[in-house]
XYZ file of C-alpha atoms in Angstrom:
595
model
C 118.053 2.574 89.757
C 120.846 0.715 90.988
C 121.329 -2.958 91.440
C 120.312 -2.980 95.134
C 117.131 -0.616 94.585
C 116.132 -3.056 91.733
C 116.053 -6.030 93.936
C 114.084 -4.398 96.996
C 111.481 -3.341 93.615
C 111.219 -7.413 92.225
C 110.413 -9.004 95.877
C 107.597 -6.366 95.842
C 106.761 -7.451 92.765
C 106.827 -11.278 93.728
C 104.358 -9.959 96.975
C 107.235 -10.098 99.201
C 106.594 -7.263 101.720
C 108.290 -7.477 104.879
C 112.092 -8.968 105.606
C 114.059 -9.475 108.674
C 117.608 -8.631 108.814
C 120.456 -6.532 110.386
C 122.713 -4.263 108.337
C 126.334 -4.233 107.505
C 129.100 -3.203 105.480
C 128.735 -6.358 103.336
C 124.929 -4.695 102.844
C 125.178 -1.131 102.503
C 123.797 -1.165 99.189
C 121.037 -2.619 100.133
C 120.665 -1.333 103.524
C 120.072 2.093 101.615
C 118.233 1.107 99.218
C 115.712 -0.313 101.803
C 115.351 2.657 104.064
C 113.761 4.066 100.668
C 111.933 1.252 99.437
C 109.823 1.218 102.926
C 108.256 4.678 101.291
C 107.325 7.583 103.337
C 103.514 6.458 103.509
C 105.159 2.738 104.973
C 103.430 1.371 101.801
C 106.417 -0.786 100.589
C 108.564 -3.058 101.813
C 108.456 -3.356 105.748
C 111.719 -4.098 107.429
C 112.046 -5.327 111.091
C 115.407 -5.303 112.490
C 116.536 -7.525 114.854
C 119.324 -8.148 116.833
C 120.648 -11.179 115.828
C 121.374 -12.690 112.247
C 119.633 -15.908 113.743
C 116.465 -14.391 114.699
C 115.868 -12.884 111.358
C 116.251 -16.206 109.982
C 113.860 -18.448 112.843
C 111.411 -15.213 111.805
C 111.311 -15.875 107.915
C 110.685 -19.333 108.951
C 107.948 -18.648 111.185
C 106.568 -15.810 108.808
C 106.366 -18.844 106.448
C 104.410 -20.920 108.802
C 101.829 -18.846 110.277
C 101.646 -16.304 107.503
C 101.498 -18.656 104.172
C 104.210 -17.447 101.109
C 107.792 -17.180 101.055
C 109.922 -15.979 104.019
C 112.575 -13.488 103.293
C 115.825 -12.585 105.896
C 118.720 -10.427 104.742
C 122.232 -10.187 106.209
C 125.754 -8.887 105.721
C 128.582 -10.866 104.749
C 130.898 -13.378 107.139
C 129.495 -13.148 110.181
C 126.401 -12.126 109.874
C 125.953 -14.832 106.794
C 126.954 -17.667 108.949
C 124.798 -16.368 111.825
C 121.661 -16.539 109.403
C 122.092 -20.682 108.805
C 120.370 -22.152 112.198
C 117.135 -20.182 111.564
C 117.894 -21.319 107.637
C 118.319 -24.641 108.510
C 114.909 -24.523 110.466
C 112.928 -23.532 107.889
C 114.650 -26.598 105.685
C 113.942 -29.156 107.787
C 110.335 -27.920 108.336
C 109.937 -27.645 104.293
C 108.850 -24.023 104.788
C 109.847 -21.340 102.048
C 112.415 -18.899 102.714
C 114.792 -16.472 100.216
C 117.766 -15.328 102.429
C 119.860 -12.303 100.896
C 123.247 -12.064 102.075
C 126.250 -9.426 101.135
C 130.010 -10.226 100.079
C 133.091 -8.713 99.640
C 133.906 -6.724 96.733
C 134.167 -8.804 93.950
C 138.048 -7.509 93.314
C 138.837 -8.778 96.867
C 137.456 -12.164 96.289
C 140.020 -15.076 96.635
C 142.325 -12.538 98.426
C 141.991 -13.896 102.010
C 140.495 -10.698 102.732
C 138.632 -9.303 105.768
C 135.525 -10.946 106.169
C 135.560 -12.990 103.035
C 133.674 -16.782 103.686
C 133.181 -19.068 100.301
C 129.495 -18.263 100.597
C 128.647 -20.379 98.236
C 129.947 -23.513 99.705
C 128.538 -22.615 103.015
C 124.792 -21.908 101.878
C 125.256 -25.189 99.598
C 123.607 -27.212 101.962
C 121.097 -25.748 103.887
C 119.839 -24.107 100.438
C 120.309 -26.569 98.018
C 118.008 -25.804 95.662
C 119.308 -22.743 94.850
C 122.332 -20.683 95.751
C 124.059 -18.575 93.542
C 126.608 -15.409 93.970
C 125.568 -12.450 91.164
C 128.671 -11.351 88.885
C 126.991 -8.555 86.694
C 124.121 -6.249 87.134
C 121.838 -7.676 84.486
C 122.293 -11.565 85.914
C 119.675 -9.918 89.628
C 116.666 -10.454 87.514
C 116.858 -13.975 87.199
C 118.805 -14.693 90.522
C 115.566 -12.903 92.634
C 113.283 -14.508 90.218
C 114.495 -17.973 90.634
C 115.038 -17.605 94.182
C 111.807 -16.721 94.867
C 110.156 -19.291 92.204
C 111.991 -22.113 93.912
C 111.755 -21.872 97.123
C 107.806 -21.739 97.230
C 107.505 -24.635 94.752
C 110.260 -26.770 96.372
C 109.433 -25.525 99.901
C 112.626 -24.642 100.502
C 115.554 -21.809 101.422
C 117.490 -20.441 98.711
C 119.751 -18.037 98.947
C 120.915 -14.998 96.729
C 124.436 -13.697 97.290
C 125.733 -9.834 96.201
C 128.988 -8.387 96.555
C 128.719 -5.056 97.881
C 130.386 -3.421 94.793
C 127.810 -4.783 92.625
C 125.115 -3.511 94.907
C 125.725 -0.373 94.081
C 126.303 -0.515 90.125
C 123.368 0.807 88.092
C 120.616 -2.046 87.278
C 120.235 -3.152 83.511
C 117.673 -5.794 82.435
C 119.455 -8.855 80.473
C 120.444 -8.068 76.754
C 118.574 -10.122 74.250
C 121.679 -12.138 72.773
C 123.691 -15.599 73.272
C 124.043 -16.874 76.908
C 121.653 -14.690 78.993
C 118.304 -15.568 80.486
C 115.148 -13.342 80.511
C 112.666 -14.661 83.492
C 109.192 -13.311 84.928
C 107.067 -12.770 87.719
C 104.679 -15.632 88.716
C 104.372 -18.710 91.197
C 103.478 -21.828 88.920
C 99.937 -23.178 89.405
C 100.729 -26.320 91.198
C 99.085 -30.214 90.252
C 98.052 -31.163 93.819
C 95.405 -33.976 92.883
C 96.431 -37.533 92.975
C 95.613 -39.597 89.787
C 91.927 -41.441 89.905
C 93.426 -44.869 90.086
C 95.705 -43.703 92.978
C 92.713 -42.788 94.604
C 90.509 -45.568 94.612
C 93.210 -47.879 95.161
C 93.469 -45.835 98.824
C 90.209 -45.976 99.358
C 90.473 -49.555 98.677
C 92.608 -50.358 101.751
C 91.149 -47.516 103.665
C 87.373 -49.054 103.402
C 88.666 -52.540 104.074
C 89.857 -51.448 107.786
C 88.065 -51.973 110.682
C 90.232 -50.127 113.324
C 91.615 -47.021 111.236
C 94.458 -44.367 112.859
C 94.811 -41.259 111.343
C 98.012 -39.398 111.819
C 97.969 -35.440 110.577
C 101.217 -33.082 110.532
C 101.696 -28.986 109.424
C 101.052 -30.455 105.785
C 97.052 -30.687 107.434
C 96.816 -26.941 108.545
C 94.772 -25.614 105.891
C 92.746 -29.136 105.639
C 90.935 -28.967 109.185
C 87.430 -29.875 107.693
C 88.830 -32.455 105.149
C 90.398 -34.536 107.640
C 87.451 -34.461 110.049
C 85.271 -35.266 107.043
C 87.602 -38.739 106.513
C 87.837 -39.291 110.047
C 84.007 -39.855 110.570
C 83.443 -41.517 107.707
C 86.312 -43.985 108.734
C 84.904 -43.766 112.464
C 88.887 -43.244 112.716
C 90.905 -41.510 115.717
C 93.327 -38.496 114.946
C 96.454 -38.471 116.060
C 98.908 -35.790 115.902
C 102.473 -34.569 115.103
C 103.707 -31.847 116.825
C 103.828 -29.251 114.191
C 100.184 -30.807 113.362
C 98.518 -29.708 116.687
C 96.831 -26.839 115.362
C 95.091 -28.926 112.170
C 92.326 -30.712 113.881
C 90.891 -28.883 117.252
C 91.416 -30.870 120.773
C 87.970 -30.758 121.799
C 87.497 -33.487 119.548
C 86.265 -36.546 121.217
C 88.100 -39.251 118.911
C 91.517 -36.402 118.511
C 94.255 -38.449 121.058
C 96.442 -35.571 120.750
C 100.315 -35.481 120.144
C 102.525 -39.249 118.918
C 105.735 -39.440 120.120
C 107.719 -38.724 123.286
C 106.460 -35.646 123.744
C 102.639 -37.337 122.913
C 99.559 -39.047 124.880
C 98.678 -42.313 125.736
C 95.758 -42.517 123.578
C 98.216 -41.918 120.528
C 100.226 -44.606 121.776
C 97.400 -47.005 121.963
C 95.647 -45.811 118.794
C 99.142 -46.635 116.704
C 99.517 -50.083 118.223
C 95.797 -51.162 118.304
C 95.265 -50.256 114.599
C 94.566 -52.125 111.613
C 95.145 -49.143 109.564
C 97.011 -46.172 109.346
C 96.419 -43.133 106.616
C 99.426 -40.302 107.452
C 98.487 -37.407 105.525
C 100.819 -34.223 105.542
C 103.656 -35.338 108.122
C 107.018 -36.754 108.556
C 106.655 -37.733 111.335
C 110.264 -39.010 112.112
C 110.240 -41.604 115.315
C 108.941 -45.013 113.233
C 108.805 -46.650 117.088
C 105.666 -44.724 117.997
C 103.956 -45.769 114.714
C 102.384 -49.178 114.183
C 104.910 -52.232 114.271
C 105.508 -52.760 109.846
C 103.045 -56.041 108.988
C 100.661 -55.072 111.193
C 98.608 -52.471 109.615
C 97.920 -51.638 106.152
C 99.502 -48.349 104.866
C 98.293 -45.316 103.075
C 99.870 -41.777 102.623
C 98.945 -38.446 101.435
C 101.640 -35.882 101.012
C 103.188 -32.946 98.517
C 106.636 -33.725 99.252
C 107.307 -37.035 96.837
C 110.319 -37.660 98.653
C 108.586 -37.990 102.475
C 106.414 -40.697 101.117
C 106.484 -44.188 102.411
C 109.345 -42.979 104.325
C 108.446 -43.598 107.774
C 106.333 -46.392 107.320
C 105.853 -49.228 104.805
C 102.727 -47.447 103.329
C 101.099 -49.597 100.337
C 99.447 -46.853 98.329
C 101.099 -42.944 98.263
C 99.419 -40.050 97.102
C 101.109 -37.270 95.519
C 99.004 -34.511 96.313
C 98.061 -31.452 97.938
C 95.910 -32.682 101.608
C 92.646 -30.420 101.032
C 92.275 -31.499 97.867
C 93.277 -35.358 98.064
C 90.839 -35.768 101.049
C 88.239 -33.966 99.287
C 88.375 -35.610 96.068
C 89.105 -39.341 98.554
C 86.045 -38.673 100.418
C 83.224 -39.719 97.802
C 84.938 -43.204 97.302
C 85.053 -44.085 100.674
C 82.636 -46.235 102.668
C 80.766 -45.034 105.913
C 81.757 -47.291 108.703
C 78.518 -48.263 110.883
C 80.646 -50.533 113.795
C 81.219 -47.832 116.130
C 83.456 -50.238 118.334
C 86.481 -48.793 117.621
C 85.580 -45.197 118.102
C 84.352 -45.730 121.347
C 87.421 -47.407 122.544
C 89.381 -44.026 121.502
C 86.801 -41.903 122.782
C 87.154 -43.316 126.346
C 90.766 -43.438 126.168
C 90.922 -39.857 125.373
C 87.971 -38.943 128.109
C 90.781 -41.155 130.195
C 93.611 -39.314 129.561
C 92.255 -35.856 129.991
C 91.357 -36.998 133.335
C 94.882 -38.078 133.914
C 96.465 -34.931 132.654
C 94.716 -32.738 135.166
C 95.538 -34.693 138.037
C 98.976 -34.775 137.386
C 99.009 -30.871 136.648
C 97.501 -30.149 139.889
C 99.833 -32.072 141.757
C 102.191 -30.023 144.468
C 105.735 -29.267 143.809
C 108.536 -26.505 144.843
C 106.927 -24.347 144.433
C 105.226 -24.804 140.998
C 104.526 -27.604 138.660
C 104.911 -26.728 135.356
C 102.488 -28.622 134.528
C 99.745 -26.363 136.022
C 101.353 -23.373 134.251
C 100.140 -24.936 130.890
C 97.083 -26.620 132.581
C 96.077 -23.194 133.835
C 96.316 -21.263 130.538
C 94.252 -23.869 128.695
C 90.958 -22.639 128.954
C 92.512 -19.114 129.463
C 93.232 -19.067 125.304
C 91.967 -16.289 123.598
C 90.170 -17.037 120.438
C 92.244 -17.146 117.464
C 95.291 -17.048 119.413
C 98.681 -17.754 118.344
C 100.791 -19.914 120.327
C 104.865 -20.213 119.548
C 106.684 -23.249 121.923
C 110.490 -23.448 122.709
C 112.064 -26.878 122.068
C 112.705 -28.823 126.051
C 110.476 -29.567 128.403
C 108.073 -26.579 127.590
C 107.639 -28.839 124.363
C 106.114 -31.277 126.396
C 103.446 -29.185 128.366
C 102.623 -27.231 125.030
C 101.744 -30.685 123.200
C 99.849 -32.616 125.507
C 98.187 -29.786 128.131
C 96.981 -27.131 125.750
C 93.633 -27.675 124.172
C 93.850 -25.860 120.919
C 90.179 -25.160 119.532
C 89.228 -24.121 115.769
C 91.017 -20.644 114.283
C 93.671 -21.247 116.877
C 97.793 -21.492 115.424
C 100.670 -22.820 116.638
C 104.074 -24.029 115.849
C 107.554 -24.646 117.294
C 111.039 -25.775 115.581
C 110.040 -29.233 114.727
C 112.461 -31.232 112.714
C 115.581 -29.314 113.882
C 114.227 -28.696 117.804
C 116.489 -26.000 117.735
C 116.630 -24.229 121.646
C 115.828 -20.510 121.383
C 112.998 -20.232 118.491
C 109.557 -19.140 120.241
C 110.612 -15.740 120.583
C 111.130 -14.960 117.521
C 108.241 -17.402 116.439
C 106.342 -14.648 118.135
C 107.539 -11.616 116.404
C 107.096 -13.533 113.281
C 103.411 -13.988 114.596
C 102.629 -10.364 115.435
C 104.475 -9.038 112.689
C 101.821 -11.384 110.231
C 98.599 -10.862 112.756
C 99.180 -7.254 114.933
C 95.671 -7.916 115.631
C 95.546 -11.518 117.728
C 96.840 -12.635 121.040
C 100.114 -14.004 120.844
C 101.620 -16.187 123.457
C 105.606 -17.578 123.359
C 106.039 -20.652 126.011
C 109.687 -20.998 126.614
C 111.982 -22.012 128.988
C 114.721 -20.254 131.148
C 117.360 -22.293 129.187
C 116.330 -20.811 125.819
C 115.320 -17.458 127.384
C 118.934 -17.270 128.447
C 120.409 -17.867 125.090
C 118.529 -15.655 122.980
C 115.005 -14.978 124.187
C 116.122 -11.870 126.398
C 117.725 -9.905 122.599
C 114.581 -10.993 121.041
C 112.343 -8.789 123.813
C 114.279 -5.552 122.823
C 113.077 -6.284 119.372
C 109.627 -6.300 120.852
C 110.208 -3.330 122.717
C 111.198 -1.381 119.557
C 107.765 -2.483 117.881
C 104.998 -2.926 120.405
C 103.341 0.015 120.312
C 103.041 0.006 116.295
C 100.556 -3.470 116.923
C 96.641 -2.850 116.904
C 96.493 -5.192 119.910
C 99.173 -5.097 122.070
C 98.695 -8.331 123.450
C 101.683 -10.659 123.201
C 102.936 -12.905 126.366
C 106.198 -14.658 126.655
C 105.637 -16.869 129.540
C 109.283 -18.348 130.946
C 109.450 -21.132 132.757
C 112.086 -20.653 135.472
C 113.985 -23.666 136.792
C 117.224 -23.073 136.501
C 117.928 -26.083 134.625
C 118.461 -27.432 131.384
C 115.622 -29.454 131.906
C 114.874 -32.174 128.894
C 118.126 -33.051 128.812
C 118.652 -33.302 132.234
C 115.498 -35.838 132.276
C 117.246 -37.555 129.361
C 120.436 -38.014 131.370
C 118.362 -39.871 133.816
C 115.860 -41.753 131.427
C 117.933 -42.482 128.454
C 121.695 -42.639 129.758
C 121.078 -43.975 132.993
C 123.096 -41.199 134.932
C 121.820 -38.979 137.753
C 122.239 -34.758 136.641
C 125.275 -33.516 136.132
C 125.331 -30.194 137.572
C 128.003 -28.561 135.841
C 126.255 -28.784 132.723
C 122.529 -28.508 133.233
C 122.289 -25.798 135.719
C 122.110 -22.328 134.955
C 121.775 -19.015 136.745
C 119.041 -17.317 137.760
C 117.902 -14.441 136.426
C 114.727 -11.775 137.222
C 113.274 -12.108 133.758
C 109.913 -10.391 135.227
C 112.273 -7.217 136.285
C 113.958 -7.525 132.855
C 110.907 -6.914 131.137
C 110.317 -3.986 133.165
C 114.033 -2.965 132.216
C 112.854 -2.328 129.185
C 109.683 -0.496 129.403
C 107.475 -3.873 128.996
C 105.752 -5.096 131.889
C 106.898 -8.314 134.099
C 104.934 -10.523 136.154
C 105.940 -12.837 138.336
C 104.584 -16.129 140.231
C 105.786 -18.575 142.568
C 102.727 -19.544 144.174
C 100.844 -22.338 142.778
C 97.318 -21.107 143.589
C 98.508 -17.600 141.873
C 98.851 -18.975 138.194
C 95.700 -18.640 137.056
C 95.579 -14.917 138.321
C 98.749 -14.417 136.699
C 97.233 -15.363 133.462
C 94.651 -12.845 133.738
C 97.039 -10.035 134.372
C 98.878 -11.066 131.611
C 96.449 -11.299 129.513
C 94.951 -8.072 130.303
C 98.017 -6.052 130.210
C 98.039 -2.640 128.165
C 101.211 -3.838 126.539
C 103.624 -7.138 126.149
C 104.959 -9.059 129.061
C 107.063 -11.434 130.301
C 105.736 -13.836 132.980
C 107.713 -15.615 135.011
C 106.842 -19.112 136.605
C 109.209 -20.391 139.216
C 108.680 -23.630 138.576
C 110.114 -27.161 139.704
C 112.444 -29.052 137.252
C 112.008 -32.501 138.837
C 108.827 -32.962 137.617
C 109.308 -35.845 134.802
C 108.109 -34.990 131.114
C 106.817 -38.515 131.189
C 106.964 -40.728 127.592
C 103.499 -41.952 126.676
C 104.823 -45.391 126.898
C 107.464 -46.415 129.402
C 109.996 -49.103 128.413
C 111.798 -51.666 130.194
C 114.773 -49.746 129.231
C 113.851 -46.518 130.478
C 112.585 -48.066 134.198
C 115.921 -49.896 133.767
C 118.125 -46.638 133.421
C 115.971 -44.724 136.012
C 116.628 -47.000 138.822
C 120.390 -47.188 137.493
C 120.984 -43.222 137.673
C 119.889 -43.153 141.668
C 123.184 -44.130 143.194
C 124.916 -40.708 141.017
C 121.206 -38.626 141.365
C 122.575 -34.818 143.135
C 118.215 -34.318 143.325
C 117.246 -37.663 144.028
C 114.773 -37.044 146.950
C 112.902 -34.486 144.426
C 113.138 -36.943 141.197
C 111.573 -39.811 143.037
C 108.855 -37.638 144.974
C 108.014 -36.539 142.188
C 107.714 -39.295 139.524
C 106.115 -41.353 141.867
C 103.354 -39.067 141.737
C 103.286 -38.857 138.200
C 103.251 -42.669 137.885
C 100.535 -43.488 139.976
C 98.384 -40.797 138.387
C 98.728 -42.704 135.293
C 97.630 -46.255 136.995
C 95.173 -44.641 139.395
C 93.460 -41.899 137.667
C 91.020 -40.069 139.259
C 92.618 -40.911 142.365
């Protein structure tokens, strides 16, 4: 058995069964060794190639959302190395687990300037510092895989393990018993994820003292659905919701005001600034403005991640612990609120805002308003669907327009908003569940960049799914459309052309390029027809909405500042007929609902 045979045999070992990756001189060794290690009966390790260094990565870091355990991505050396880091950096900046193998030069040629040669080392340093480390010797792979692995589930984080392709091919030998070598096992460590007893009650101490209690849940909540709704009515609280949260707590909640933040609801807004206190529990939520001014609300925080506590937000007491288990063993200490004022007050906000949401999806625009597009597919979701979200304006219709209910998943690139992860979010998703609906939301921006090479990846594997269900709907405005609405909203200048418009393209006729099927809709009264033919296709499509990109992602909350730079851009506006048509429409649906 030979170095790379050995490490292909210890990720099995560790229950890592499928990686994503693209071969390469700098991984021979290893790209041989896998075609074996997938067996004949396709009982080992399962490999997915895609077509991109950077997909493999976005796709161990989605793997690691929606499927639980350690991500793993593989990739040759120089190029294909550096190509791996935005999906790496993803997964780091959403704390998720992933091991990333990449190949070097020959260990000889090292420090020669030689073809293809990168200080690894000093580039992975970053983005997986926890552990990076570049093997020497065949009997130093045991504990490089084993650490790798180790570390990045208990850290939630990447590491990385670099080979040289010479050594990849060198016979394995297990670590001699002498001086200066390290002998290391199989295991994850049994983690402590319950808060201290006086930590506890001195929570529930500030929690049971508030009379208008805001709850605010991120991905750290996904697994903790019934504790926090447990809390919630005990506290007669409102949850709110960070982006990468939307999937914890269903939206057919009365008291749930959906997402905080720009991309949020109104209810959110008002349930941060109305409350006396707030209890954030599995979130990092980054955007301290949206949260409750510090000194006016009593603080309280639940997460696993020691350093994300009382980092947002002045919190007063902060729990170490796992969020299923703190709430659970929180619960019994905590009083049952009888005043049911406050929940009231949420309740009709949220009634409110749902109101407000359909009246501004159902507004006209040229031809369609993307806001119908999500509005449409709402009700449309299949049970125990999974849902994958581009960063841009999709963002925006995916947070506050989709009503997620119980069993449903979802997820996006949150901390890094990287452009150009829902595709392969989606793989990720099928790859984990063959069996349930997927659906990708992403826009033409992001299709353009990546999303079209991620469809030949799902041409190569459709027909190996038990359902072959999966959707990427692409929104098609031929602009690059949040940042063309922050232009206008946050700089105070009208669009600048040159740089936010983009071709188009027939992504429906694409799809059909490459023996998929394509659908495609510019008629407003259409969409929910072409959601049904979507979803009942025998295989995976692309749909394509030709949508209008002057309809305003609107903030929850509009400042002085941002009326202020939106009458200021008018004078340089190209659109400006359009933009104000538009957001006047928008605007007086929020003072005039119902309207």
């Amino acid at each position: 058995m030979n170095v790379s045979e050995f490490v292909w045999k210890r990720l099995q070992e560790w229950g890592l069964h499928r990686v994503y990756g693209y071969p390469g001189d700098g991984v021979g060794g290893l790209d041989v060794a896998l075609e074996k290690a997938q067996g004949s009966d396709g009982s080992g390790m399962e490999y997915v190639q895609v077509r991109h260094e950077e997909m493999a990565a976005f796709m161990a870091s989605a793997h690691a959302k929606f499927a639980g355990g350690v991500g793993l991505c593989y990739a040759t050396s120089g190029p294909g190395a550096i190509h791996l880091l935005n999906g790496l950096y993803d997964a780091k900046m959403d704390n998720q687990p992933v091991v990333a193998i990449v190949g070097q030069q020959a260990r000889t040629a090292l420090g020669a300037h030689y073809q293809q040669e990168v200080d690894l080392v000093s580039l992975f340093k970053d983005v997986a510092s926890d552990y990076v480390a570049i093997g020497t010797v065949p009997s130093q792979v045991r504990h490089m895989v084993d650490r790798a692995v180790r570390i990045a589930q208990n850290k939630r984080s990447v590491t990385c393990i670099i080979l040289p392709n010479d050594l990849q091919l060198m016979a394995y030998e297990d670590p001699p018993l002498v001086h200066g070598t390290t002998h290391t096992g199989v295991g994850f460590p049994a983690e402590s994820k319950l808060p201290e007893q006086e930590g506890l009650q001195a929570a529930a101490n500030v929690l049971n003292e508030g009379k208008k209690i805001a709850i605010l849940v991120g991905a750290g909540c996904l697994h903790a659905t019934d504790e926090v709704i447990a809390v919630a009515d005990k506290l007669g609280a409102g949850i709110a919701k960070a982006l990468l949260g939307k999937a914890a707590v269903p939206d057919d909640l009365p008291y749930v005001t959906g997402g905080l933040g720009l991309l949020g609801t109104k209810p959110s807004w008002d349930l941060m600034q109305d409350c006396d206190t707030l209890l954030m529990v599995g979130t990092s939520f980054p955007y301290s403005e949206f949260l409750p001014k510090p000194g006016t609300a009593r603080g309280v925080q639940i997460d696993i991640k020691g350093d994300k506590l009382s980092l947002r937000y002045p919190t007063e007491v902060n729990l170490l612990g796992d969020s299923a288990v703190t709430l659970k063993a929180l619960l019994p200490l905590l009083e049952q609120k009888t005043d049911t004022s406050w929940r009231n007050t949420i309740k009709s906000n949220v009634e409110d805002w749902w109101k407000v949401l359909e009246e501004r999806a159902m507004h006209s625009a040229e031809p369609i308003n993307p806001q119908r597009v999500f509005w449409e597919l709402s009700p449309r979701l299949p049970e125990n669907c999974i849902v994958t979200a581009d960063s841009g304006s999709v963002a925006n219709w995916y947070g506050r327009d989709l009503k997620f209910r119980r069993g449903m998943m979802g997820s996006l690139s949150g901390s890094l908003a990287s452009l150009g992860a829902a595709t392969p979010y989606a793989v990720a998703a099928k790859m984990a569940y063959p069996e349930r609906v997927v659906i990708g939301t992403i826009g033409d921006g992001a299709m353009q960049m990546n999303g079209m090479n991620v469809m030949i990846t799902i041409s190569k594997y459709w027909k190996q799914w038990s359902n072959p269900h999966l959707i990427i709907m692409v929104l098609n405005n031929r602009d690059l459309n949040q940042v063309t609405w922050e232009e206008r909203v946050q700089l105070g200048e009208g669009k600048t052309e040159s740089t936010q418009s983009i071709p188009d393209f027939p992504y429906a006729k694409y799809a059909e390029l490459i023996g998929l099927k394509g659908i495609f809709c510019n008629d407003p009264d259409k969409v929910g027809a072409a959601w049904d033919e979507a979803l009942g296709a025998d295989r995976p499509v692309i749909l394509e909405f030709y949508t209008d990109p002057n309809v305003p992602p609107l903030p929850p909350h509009i400042t002085l500042k941002d009326a202020k730079n939106f009458m200021t851009m008018i004078p340089d506006e190209p659109e400006l007929g359009s933009v104000l048509k538009n957001s006047a429409k928008e605007l007086l649906s929020t003072v005039l609902p119902g309207r």
